[in-house]
Structure formats: C-alpha cells, structure tokens
JSON list of C-alpha atoms in Angstrom, two decimals:
[
{"chain": "A", "resi": 619, "resn": "MET", "atom": "CA", "xyz": [-18.62, -29.18, 36.87]},
{"chain": "A", "resi": 620, "resn": "ARG", "atom": "CA", "xyz": [-14.97, -30.17, 36.59]},
{"chain": "A", "resi": 621, "resn": "SER", "atom": "CA", "xyz": [-14.49, -33.05, 34.17]},
{"chain": "A", "resi": 622, "resn": "GLU", "atom": "CA", "xyz": [-11.81, -35.04, 32.45]},
{"chain": "A", "resi": 623, "resn": "SER", "atom": "CA", "xyz": [-12.22, -36.71, 29.05]},
{"chain": "A", "resi": 624, "resn": "THR", "atom": "CA", "xyz": [-10.06, -39.65, 27.93]},
{"chain": "A", "resi": 625, "resn": "PHE", "atom": "CA", "xyz": [-9.83, -40.14, 24.21]},
{"chain": "A", "resi": 626, "resn": "ASN", "atom": "CA", "xyz": [-8.55, -43.12, 22.21]},
{"chain": "A", "resi": 627, "resn": "LEU", "atom": "CA", "xyz": [-7.79, -42.37, 18.59]},
{"chain": "A", "resi": 628, "resn": "PRO", "atom": "CA", "xyz": [-6.37, -44.38, 15.73]},
{"chain": "A", "resi": 629, "resn": "ALA", "atom": "CA", "xyz": [-2.62, -43.98, 15.75]},
{"chain": "A", "resi": 630, "resn": "GLU", "atom": "CA", "xyz": [-2.43, -42.49, 12.27]},
{"chain": "A", "resi": 631, "resn": "GLN", "atom": "CA", "xyz": [-5.09, -39.78, 12.59]},
{"chain": "A", "resi": 632, "resn": "THR", "atom": "CA", "xyz": [-4.60, -36.08, 13.02]},
{"chain": "A", "resi": 633, "resn": "ARG", "atom": "CA", "xyz": [-4.58, -36.03, 16.79]},
{"chain": "A", "resi": 634, "resn": "PRO", "atom": "CA", "xyz": [-4.05, -32.29, 17.32]},
{"chain": "A", "resi": 635, "resn": "GLN", "atom": "CA", "xyz": [-7.06, -31.41, 15.20]},
{"chain": "A", "resi": 636, "resn": "ILE", "atom": "CA", "xyz": [-9.39, -33.66, 17.18]},
{"chain": "A", "resi": 637, "resn": "ALA", "atom": "CA", "xyz": [-8.09, -32.33, 20.49]},
{"chain": "A", "resi": 638, "resn": "ARG", "atom": "CA", "xyz": [-8.51, -28.76, 19.23]},
{"chain": "A", "resi": 639, "resn": "ASN", "atom": "CA", "xyz": [-12.10, -29.37, 18.03]},
{"chain": "A", "resi": 640, "resn": "ALA", "atom": "CA", "xyz": [-13.15, -30.79, 21.36]},
{"chain": "A", "resi": 641, "resn": "GLY", "atom": "CA", "xyz": [-11.56, -27.84, 23.21]},
{"chain": "A", "resi": 642, "resn": "VAL", "atom": "CA", "xyz": [-13.10, -25.28, 20.87]},
{"chain": "A", "resi": 643, "resn": "GLN", "atom": "CA", "xyz": [-16.52, -26.75, 21.46]},
{"chain": "A", "resi": 644, "resn": "VAL", "atom": "CA", "xyz": [-16.10, -26.40, 25.25]},
{"chain": "A", "resi": 645, "resn": "LEU", "atom": "CA", "xyz": [-14.77, -22.79, 24.94]},
{"chain": "A", "resi": 646, "resn": "ARG", "atom": "CA", "xyz": [-17.59, -21.65, 22.53]},
{"chain": "A", "resi": 647, "resn": "SER", "atom": "CA", "xyz": [-20.15, -22.93, 24.99]},
{"chain": "A", "resi": 648, "resn": "GLY", "atom": "CA", "xyz": [-18.75, -20.91, 27.88]},
{"chain": "A", "resi": 649, "resn": "GLY", "atom": "CA", "xyz": [-16.56, -23.59, 29.45]},
{"chain": "A", "resi": 650, "resn": "VAL", "atom": "CA", "xyz": [-12.89, -23.54, 30.33]},
{"chain": "A", "resi": 651, "resn": "VAL", "atom": "CA", "xyz": [-10.20, -25.98, 29.17]},
{"chain": "A", "resi": 652, "resn": "ARG", "atom": "CA", "xyz": [-7.80, -26.57, 32.01]},
{"chain": "A", "resi": 653, "resn": "GLY", "atom": "CA", "xyz": [-5.24, -28.51, 30.03]},
{"chain": "A", "resi": 654, "resn": "TYR", "atom": "CA", "xyz": [-4.32, -31.39, 27.77]},
{"chain": "A", "resi": 655, "resn": "THR", "atom": "CA", "xyz": [-2.11, -34.35, 28.63]},
{"chain": "A", "resi": 656, "resn": "ASN", "atom": "CA", "xyz": [-0.69, -36.49, 25.79]},
{"chain": "A", "resi": 657, "resn": "TRP", "atom": "CA", "xyz": [-0.03, -40.06, 26.64]},
{"chain": "A", "resi": 658, "resn": "GLY", "atom": "CA", "xyz": [1.05, -41.16, 23.17]},
{"chain": "A", "resi": 659, "resn": "THR", "atom": "CA", "xyz": [0.25, -44.35, 21.31]},
{"chain": "A", "resi": 660, "resn": "PHE", "atom": "CA", "xyz": [-0.38, -47.50, 23.31]},
{"chain": "A", "resi": 661, "resn": "ARG", "atom": "CA", "xyz": [-1.99, -50.86, 22.78]},
{"chain": "A", "resi": 662, "resn": "LEU", "atom": "CA", "xyz": [-5.65, -50.85, 23.73]},
{"chain": "A", "resi": 663, "resn": "PRO", "atom": "CA", "xyz": [-6.72, -53.08, 26.67]},
{"chain": "A", "resi": 664, "resn": "LYS", "atom": "CA", "xyz": [-8.48, -55.31, 24.16]},
{"chain": "A", "resi": 665, "resn": "PRO", "atom": "CA", "xyz": [-9.01, -55.27, 20.42]},
{"chain": "A", "resi": 666, "resn": "THR", "atom": "CA", "xyz": [-11.88, -52.89, 19.56]},
{"chain": "A", "resi": 667, "resn": "THR", "atom": "CA", "xyz": [-14.09, -52.66, 16.51]},
{"chain": "A", "resi": 668, "resn": "LYS", "atom": "CA", "xyz": [-15.42, -49.25, 15.50]},
{"chain": "A", "resi": 669, "resn": "HIS", "atom": "CA", "xyz": [-17.02, -48.24, 12.18]},
{"chain": "A", "resi": 670, "resn": "GLN", "atom": "CA", "xyz": [-16.24, -51.66, 10.69]},
{"chain": "A", "resi": 671, "resn": "ALA", "atom": "CA", "xyz": [-12.50, -51.45, 11.45]},
{"chain": "A", "resi": 672, "resn": "ARG", "atom": "CA", "xyz": [-10.55, -53.36, 14.08]},
{"chain": "A", "resi": 673, "resn": "TYR", "atom": "CA", "xyz": [-8.03, -51.53, 16.29]},
{"chain": "A", "resi": 674, "resn": "THR", "atom": "CA", "xyz": [-5.38, -52.91, 18.60]},
{"chain": "A", "resi": 675, "resn": "GLU", "atom": "CA", "xyz": [-3.65, -49.66, 19.50]},
{"chain": "A", "resi": 676, "resn": "GLY", "atom": "CA", "xyz": [-4.62, -46.02, 19.70]},
{"chain": "A", "resi": 677, "resn": "HIS", "atom": "CA", "xyz": [-3.36, -42.60, 20.64]},
{"chain": "A", "resi": 678, "resn": "HIS", "atom": "CA", "xyz": [-4.43, -41.57, 24.15]},
{"chain": "A", "resi": 679, "resn": "PHE", "atom": "CA", "xyz": [-4.83, -38.03, 25.45]},
{"chain": "A", "resi": 680, "resn": "ILE", "atom": "CA", "xyz": [-6.70, -36.30, 28.30]},
{"chain": "A", "resi": 681, "resn": "MET", "atom": "CA", "xyz": [-8.56, -33.01, 28.20]},
{"chain": "A", "resi": 682, "resn": "ARG", "atom": "CA", "xyz": [-9.41, -31.43, 31.52]},
{"chain": "A", "resi": 683, "resn": "PHE", "atom": "CA", "xyz": [-12.22, -28.95, 31.34]},
{"chain": "A", "resi": 684, "resn": "ASP", "atom": "CA", "xyz": [-14.97, -27.14, 33.28]},
{"chain": "A", "resi": 685, "resn": "ALA", "atom": "CA", "xyz": [-18.39, -27.03, 31.61]},
{"chain": "A", "resi": 686, "resn": "SER", "atom": "CA", "xyz": [-22.08, -27.38, 32.33]},
{"chain": "A", "resi": 687, "resn": "GLY", "atom": "CA", "xyz": [-24.00, -30.61, 31.90]},
{"chain": "A", "resi": 688, "resn": "PRO", "atom": "CA", "xyz": [-25.49, -29.73, 28.50]},
{"chain": "A", "resi": 689, "resn": "VAL", "atom": "CA", "xyz": [-22.04, -28.76, 27.18]},
{"chain": "A", "resi": 690, "resn": "GLN", "atom": "CA", "xyz": [-20.66, -32.12, 28.28]},
{"chain": "A", "resi": 691, "resn": "THR", "atom": "CA", "xyz": [-23.57, -33.83, 26.56]},
{"chain": "A", "resi": 692, "resn": "ALA", "atom": "CA", "xyz": [-22.79, -31.95, 23.34]},
{"chain": "A", "resi": 693, "resn": "VAL", "atom": "CA", "xyz": [-19.14, -32.88, 23.58]},
{"chain": "A", "resi": 694, "resn": "ARG", "atom": "CA", "xyz": [-20.03, -36.51, 24.07]},
{"chain": "A", "resi": 695, "resn": "ARG", "atom": "CA", "xyz": [-22.47, -36.43, 21.12]},
{"chain": "A", "resi": 696, "resn": "THR", "atom": "CA", "xyz": [-19.84, -34.81, 18.85]},
{"chain": "A", "resi": 697, "resn": "LEU", "atom": "CA", "xyz": [-17.09, -37.24, 19.79]},
{"chain": "A", "resi": 698, "resn": "GLY", "atom": "CA", "xyz": [-19.42, -40.21, 19.43]},
{"chain": "A", "resi": 699, "resn": "LEU", "atom": "CA", "xyz": [-20.33, -39.26, 15.95]},
{"chain": "A", "resi": 700, "resn": "ASP", "atom": "CA", "xyz": [-16.76, -38.57, 14.85]},
{"chain": "A", "resi": 701, "resn": "PRO", "atom": "CA", "xyz": [-15.53, -41.61, 12.79]},
{"chain": "A", "resi": 702, "resn": "ARG", "atom": "CA", "xyz": [-11.96, -40.90, 13.86]},
{"chain": "A", "resi": 703, "resn": "MET", "atom": "CA", "xyz": [-12.70, -41.69, 17.55]},
{"chain": "A", "resi": 704, "resn": "ILE", "atom": "CA", "xyz": [-12.22, -45.26, 18.79]},
{"chain": "A", "resi": 705, "resn": "ARG", "atom": "CA", "xyz": [-13.63, -44.62, 22.20]},
{"chain": "A", "resi": 706, "resn": "PHE", "atom": "CA", "xyz": [-13.74, -41.88, 24.89]},
{"chain": "A", "resi": 707, "resn": "SER", "atom": "CA", "xyz": [-15.05, -41.33, 28.36]},
{"chain": "A", "resi": 708, "resn": "VAL", "atom": "CA", "xyz": [-15.97, -38.23, 30.47]},
{"chain": "A", "resi": 709, "resn": "VAL", "atom": "CA", "xyz": [-15.34, -38.40, 34.21]},
{"chain": "A", "resi": 710, "resn": "LYS", "atom": "CA", "xyz": [-16.42, -35.85, 36.87]},
{"chain": "A", "resi": 711, "resn": "LEU", "atom": "CA", "xyz": [-13.31, -34.75, 38.85]},
{"chain": "A", "resi": 712, "resn": "GLY", "atom": "CA", "xyz": [-15.09, -32.52, 41.37]},
{"chain": "A", "resi": 713, "resn": "ASP", "atom": "CA", "xyz": [-17.40, -29.56, 42.02]},
{"chain": "A", "resi": 714, "resn": "LYS", "atom": "CA", "xyz": [-14.90, -27.08, 43.39]},
{"chain": "A", "resi": 715, "resn": "LEU", "atom": "CA", "xyz": [-11.59, -25.66, 42.10]},
{"chain": "A", "resi": 716, "resn": "GLU", "atom": "CA", "xyz": [-9.84, -26.61, 45.39]},
{"chain": "A", "resi": 717, "resn": "GLU", "atom": "CA", "xyz": [-10.49, -30.25, 44.61]},
{"chain": "A", "resi": 718, "resn": "ILE", "atom": "CA", "xyz": [-8.58, -30.22, 41.41]},
{"chain": "A", "resi": 719, "resn": "LYS", "atom": "CA", "xyz": [-6.26, -27.22, 41.62]},
{"chain": "A", "resi": 720, "resn": "ASP", "atom": "CA", "xyz": [-3.05, -29.32, 41.41]},
{"chain": "A", "resi": 721, "resn": "VAL", "atom": "CA", "xyz": [-4.05, -31.07, 38.16]},
{"chain": "A", "resi": 722, "resn": "GLU", "atom": "CA", "xyz": [-1.70, -29.88, 35.46]},
{"chain": "A", "resi": 723, "resn": "GLY", "atom": "CA", "xyz": [-2.05, -30.26, 31.71]},
{"chain": "A", "resi": 724, "resn": "LYS", "atom": "CA", "xyz": [0.38, -29.81, 28.90]},
{"chain": "A", "resi": 725, "resn": "VAL", "atom": "CA", "xyz": [0.59, -31.05, 25.31]},
{"chain": "A", "resi": 726, "resn": "GLU", "atom": "CA", "xyz": [3.67, -32.86, 23.96]},
{"chain": "A", "resi": 727, "resn": "TRP", "atom": "CA", "xyz": [2.78, -34.58, 20.67]},
{"chain": "A", "resi": 728, "resn": "ASN", "atom": "CA", "xyz": [5.03, -37.66, 20.52]},
{"chain": "A", "resi": 729, "resn": "LYS", "atom": "CA", "xyz": [5.80, -39.83, 17.63]},
{"chain": "A", "resi": 730, "resn": "MET", "atom": "CA", "xyz": [5.12, -43.55, 18.18]},
{"chain": "A", "resi": 731, "resn": "ARG", "atom": "CA", "xyz": [5.48, -45.13, 21.63]},
{"chain": "A", "resi": 732, "resn": "SER", "atom": "CA", "xyz": [4.80, -48.65, 22.71]},
{"chain": "A", "resi": 733, "resn": "ILE", "atom": "CA", "xyz": [3.63, -49.70, 26.12]},
{"chain": "A", "resi": 734, "resn": "SER", "atom": "CA", "xyz": [7.05, -51.23, 26.86]},
{"chain": "A", "resi": 735, "resn": "ASP", "atom": "CA", "xyz": [8.52, -47.68, 26.76]},
{"chain": "A", "resi": 736, "resn": "SER", "atom": "CA", "xyz": [6.59, -46.75, 29.79]},
{"chain": "A", "resi": 737, "resn": "ILE", "atom": "CA", "xyz": [7.53, -49.76, 31.93]}
]
C-alpha cells in the first residue's frame, strides 16, 4: 500500500533523526521509502498541547513510503509514543505504482522559515 506520512515536530528538535528513525522502521520491516519532502518550520493551524507543552509552530516534513498494513500500524504506534512528535498523519496514496509514479521526494533541511516566506 502506498502511503504518505505528515509529521509536525517542535521546531528545536533533531528533525533528521526522527525522519531517519521512521524510515529505518519501514525499511527493516520490508517496506520501501520513496522519498522525503521538507517543508520547514511553520505556524500550526491552531495551538496544540502535547505532553503538557503548548506549541504554536512546528517543523513539517513528509515521508512517502510503501509498506503493509501492520508496518504502518507499527510506525503509527512508534510515532505516537515519541515525545518529540506534536502530531502526524498517515494517508493512503494508492494501490499501484502508476498512481503515484510522479511523486518526488527530496530532503533539504532548512533553517527557520515563517509562513509569510511561502506566500
């Protein structure tokens, strides 16, 4: 199953390490990581409380991967228990490679960006 995970992390945390850990978990379970896309740091849609801390902005990145249902469940469980994660989501992109073949992924770890930089 082709999937995409969106991650929101606190801006000051070690983002590459969290992305690498999620990718390694997919790879060790027989899945394939298709790519990462780094969106940088933006304000969250609304203030969020997680692990007794309040966040107004977070670092966003996307990991595109192919994995079975149990592997996706394990990734969700791991990310949900990680205190560095603010929130995340996993979305099914399609069942066949032809449906997502043009999706590209690359990693460019930026410094700090605000939402006004993208407008």
